[in-house]
C-alpha positions as protocol buffer text, in pm:
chain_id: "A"
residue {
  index: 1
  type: UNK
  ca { x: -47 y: 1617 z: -1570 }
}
residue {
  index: 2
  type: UNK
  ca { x: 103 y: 1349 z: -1421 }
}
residue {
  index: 3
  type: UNK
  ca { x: -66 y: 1129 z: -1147 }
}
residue {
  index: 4
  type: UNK
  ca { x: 182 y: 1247 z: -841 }
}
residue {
  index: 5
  type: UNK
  ca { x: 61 y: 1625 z: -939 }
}
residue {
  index: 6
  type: UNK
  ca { x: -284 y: 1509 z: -913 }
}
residue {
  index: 7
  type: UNK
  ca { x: -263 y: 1311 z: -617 }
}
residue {
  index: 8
  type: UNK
  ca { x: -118 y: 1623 z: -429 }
}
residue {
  index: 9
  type: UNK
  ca { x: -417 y: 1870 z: -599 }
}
residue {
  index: 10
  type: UNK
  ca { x: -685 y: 1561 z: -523 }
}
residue {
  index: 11
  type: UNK
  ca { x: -548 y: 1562 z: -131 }
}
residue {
  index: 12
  type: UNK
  ca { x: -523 y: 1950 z: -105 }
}
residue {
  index: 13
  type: UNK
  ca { x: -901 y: 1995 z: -286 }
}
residue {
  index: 14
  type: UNK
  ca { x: -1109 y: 1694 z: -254 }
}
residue {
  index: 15
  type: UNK
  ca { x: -972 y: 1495 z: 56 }
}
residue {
  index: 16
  type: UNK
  ca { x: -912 y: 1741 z: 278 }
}
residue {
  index: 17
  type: UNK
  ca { x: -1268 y: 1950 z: 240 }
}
residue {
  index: 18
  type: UNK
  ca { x: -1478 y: 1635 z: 172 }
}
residue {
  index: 19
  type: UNK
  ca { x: -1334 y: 1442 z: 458 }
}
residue {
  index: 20
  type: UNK
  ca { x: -1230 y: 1394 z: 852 }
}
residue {
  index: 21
  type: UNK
  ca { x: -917 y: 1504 z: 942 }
}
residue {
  index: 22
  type: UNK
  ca { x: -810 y: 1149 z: 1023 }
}
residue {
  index: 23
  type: UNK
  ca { x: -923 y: 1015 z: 706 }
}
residue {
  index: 24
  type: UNK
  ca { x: -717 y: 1270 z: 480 }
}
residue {
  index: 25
  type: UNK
  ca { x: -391 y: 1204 z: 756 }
}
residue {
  index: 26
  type: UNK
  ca { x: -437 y: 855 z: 668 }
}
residue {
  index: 27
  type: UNK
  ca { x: -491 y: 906 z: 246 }
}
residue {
  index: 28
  type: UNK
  ca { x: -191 y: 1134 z: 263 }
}
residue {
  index: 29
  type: UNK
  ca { x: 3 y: 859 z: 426 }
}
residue {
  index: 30
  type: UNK
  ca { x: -98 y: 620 z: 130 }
}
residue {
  index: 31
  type: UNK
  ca { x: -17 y: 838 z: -139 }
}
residue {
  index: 32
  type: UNK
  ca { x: 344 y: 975 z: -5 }
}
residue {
  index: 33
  type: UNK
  ca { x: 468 y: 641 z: 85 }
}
residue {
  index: 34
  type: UNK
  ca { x: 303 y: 403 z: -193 }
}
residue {
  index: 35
  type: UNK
  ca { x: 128 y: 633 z: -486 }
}
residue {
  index: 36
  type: UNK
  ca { x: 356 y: 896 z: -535 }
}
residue {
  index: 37
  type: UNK
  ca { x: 683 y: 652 z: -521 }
}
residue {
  index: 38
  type: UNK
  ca { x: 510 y: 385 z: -754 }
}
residue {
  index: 39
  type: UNK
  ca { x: 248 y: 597 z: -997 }
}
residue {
  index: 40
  type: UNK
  ca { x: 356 y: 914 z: -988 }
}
residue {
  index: 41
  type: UNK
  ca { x: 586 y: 975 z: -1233 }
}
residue {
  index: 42
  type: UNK
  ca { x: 291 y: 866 z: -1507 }
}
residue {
  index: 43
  type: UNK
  ca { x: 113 y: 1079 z: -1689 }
}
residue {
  index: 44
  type: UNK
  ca { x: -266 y: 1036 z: -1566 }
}
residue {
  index: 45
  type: UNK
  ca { x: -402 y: 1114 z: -1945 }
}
residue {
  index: 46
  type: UNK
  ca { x: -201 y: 793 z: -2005 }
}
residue {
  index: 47
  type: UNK
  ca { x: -266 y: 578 z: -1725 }
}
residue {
  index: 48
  type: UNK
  ca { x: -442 y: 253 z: -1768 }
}
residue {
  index: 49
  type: UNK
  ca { x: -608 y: 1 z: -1500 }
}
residue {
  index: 50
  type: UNK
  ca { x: -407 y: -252 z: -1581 }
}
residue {
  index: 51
  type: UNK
  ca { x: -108 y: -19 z: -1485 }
}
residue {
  index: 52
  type: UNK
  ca { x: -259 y: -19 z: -1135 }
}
residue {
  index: 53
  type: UNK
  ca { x: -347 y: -356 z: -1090 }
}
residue {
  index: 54
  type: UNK
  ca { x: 20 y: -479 z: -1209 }
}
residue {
  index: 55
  type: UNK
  ca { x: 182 y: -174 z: -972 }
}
residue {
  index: 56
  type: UNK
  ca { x: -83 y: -373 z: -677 }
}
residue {
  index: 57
  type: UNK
  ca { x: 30 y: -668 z: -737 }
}
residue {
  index: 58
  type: UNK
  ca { x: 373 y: -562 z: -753 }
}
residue {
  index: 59
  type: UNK
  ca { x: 319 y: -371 z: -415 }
}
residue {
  index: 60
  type: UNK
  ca { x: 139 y: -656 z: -237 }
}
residue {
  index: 61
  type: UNK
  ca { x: 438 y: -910 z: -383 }
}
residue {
  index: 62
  type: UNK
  ca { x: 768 y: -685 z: -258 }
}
residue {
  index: 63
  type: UNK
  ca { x: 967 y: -781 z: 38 }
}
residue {
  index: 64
  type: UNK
  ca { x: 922 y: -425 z: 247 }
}
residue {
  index: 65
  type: UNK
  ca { x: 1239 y: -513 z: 429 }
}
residue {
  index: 66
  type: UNK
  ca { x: 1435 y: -544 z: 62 }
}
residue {
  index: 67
  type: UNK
  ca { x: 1300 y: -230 z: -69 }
}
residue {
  index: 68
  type: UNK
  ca { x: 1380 y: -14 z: 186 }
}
residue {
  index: 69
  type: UNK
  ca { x: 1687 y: -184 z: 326 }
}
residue {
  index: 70
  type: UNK
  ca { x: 1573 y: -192 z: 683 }
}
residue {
  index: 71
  type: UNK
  ca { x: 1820 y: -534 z: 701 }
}
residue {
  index: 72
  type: UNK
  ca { x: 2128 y: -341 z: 567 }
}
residue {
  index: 73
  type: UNK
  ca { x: 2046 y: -80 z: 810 }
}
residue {
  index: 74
  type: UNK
  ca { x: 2120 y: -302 z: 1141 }
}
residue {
  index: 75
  type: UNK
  ca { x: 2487 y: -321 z: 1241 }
}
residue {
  index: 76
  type: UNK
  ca { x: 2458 y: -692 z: 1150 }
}
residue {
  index: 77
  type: UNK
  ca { x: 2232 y: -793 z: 910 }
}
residue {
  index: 78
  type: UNK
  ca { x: 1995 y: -1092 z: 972 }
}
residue {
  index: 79
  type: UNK
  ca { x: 1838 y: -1139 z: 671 }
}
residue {
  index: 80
  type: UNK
  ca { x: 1768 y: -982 z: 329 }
}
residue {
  index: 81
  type: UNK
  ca { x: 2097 y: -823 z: 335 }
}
residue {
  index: 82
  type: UNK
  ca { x: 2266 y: -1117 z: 468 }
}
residue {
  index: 83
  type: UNK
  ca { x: 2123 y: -1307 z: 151 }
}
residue {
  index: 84
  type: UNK
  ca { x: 1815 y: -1491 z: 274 }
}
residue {
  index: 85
  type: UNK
  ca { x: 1497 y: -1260 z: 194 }
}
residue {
  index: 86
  type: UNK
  ca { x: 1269 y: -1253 z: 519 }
}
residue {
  index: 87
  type: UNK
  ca { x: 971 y: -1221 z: 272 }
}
residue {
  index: 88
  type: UNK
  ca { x: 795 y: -959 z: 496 }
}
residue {
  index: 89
  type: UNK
  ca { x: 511 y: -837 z: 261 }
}
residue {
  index: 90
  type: UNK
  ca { x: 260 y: -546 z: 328 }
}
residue {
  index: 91
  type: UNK
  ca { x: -64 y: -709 z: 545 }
}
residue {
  index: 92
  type: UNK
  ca { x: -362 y: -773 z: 320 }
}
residue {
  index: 93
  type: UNK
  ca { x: -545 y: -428 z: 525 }
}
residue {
  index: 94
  type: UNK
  ca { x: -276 y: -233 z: 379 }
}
residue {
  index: 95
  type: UNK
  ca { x: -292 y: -338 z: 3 }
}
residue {
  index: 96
  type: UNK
  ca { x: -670 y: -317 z: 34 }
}
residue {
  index: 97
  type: UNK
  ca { x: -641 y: 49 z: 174 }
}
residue {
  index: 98
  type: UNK
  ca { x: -362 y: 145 z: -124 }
}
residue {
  index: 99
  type: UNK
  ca { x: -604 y: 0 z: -345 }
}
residue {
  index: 100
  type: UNK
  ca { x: -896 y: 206 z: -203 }
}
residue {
  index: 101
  type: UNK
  ca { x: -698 y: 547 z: -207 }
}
residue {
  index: 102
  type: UNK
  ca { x: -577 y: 472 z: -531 }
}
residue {
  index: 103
  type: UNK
  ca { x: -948 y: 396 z: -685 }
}
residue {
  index: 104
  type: UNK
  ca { x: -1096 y: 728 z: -477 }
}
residue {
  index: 105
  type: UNK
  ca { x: -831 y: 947 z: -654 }
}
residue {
  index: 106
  type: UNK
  ca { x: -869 y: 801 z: -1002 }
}
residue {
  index: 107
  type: UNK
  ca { x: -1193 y: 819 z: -1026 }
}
residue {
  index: 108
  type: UNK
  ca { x: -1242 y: 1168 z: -883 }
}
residue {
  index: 109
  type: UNK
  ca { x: -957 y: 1218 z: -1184 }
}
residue {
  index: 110
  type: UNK
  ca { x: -1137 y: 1073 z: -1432 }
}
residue {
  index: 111
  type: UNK
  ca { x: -1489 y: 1199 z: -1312 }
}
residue {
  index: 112
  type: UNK
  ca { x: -1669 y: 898 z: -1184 }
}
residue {
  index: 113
  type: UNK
  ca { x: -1718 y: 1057 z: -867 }
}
């Protein structure tokens, strides 16, 4: 099975009977904007910590305004896509709750719930 397959089972089973509606609204937003894009195309059977923690760091190390080319979107670009990177990185509250979801779903995969 691989981990995006999981993470959609894990929200649809777990998440959203276990937990408050806001808390699954905000898990789902995790895993569709940062899990899914970043971990889910590997199989969970074969998924190691130290995939996660290099994905993290990874994640917590990526200009947000290079990867999703909010700079090449402006009718004149200021920064990334004018050549200078902005460096505008994901706050530390936002790696920390990635890192959270993530660790909730893998161990409720890997049944050390």
């Amino acid at each position: 099975m691989k981990a995006a397959d999981y993470l959609s089972y894990w929200l649809a089973t777990v998440v959203k009977v276990n937990r408050r509606p806001k808390t699954h609204q905000g898990y789902e937003s995790v895993v569709r904007v940062h899990l899914v894009p970043g971990l889910g195309n590997k199989k969970l059977r074969t998924l190691r910590a130290a995939d996660v923690r290099t994905w993290l760091a990874r994640v917590a190390g990526t200009c947000q305004c290079c990867k999703n080319r909010w700079d090449a979107a402006r009718p004149k670009p200021e920064c990334c896509a004018a050549g200078e990177c902005c460096e505008t990185r994901l706050s530390r509250r936002m790696v920390q709750s990635i890192h959270a979801v993530s660790r909730n779903a893998l161990e409720s995969a890997f049944g050390r719930s």
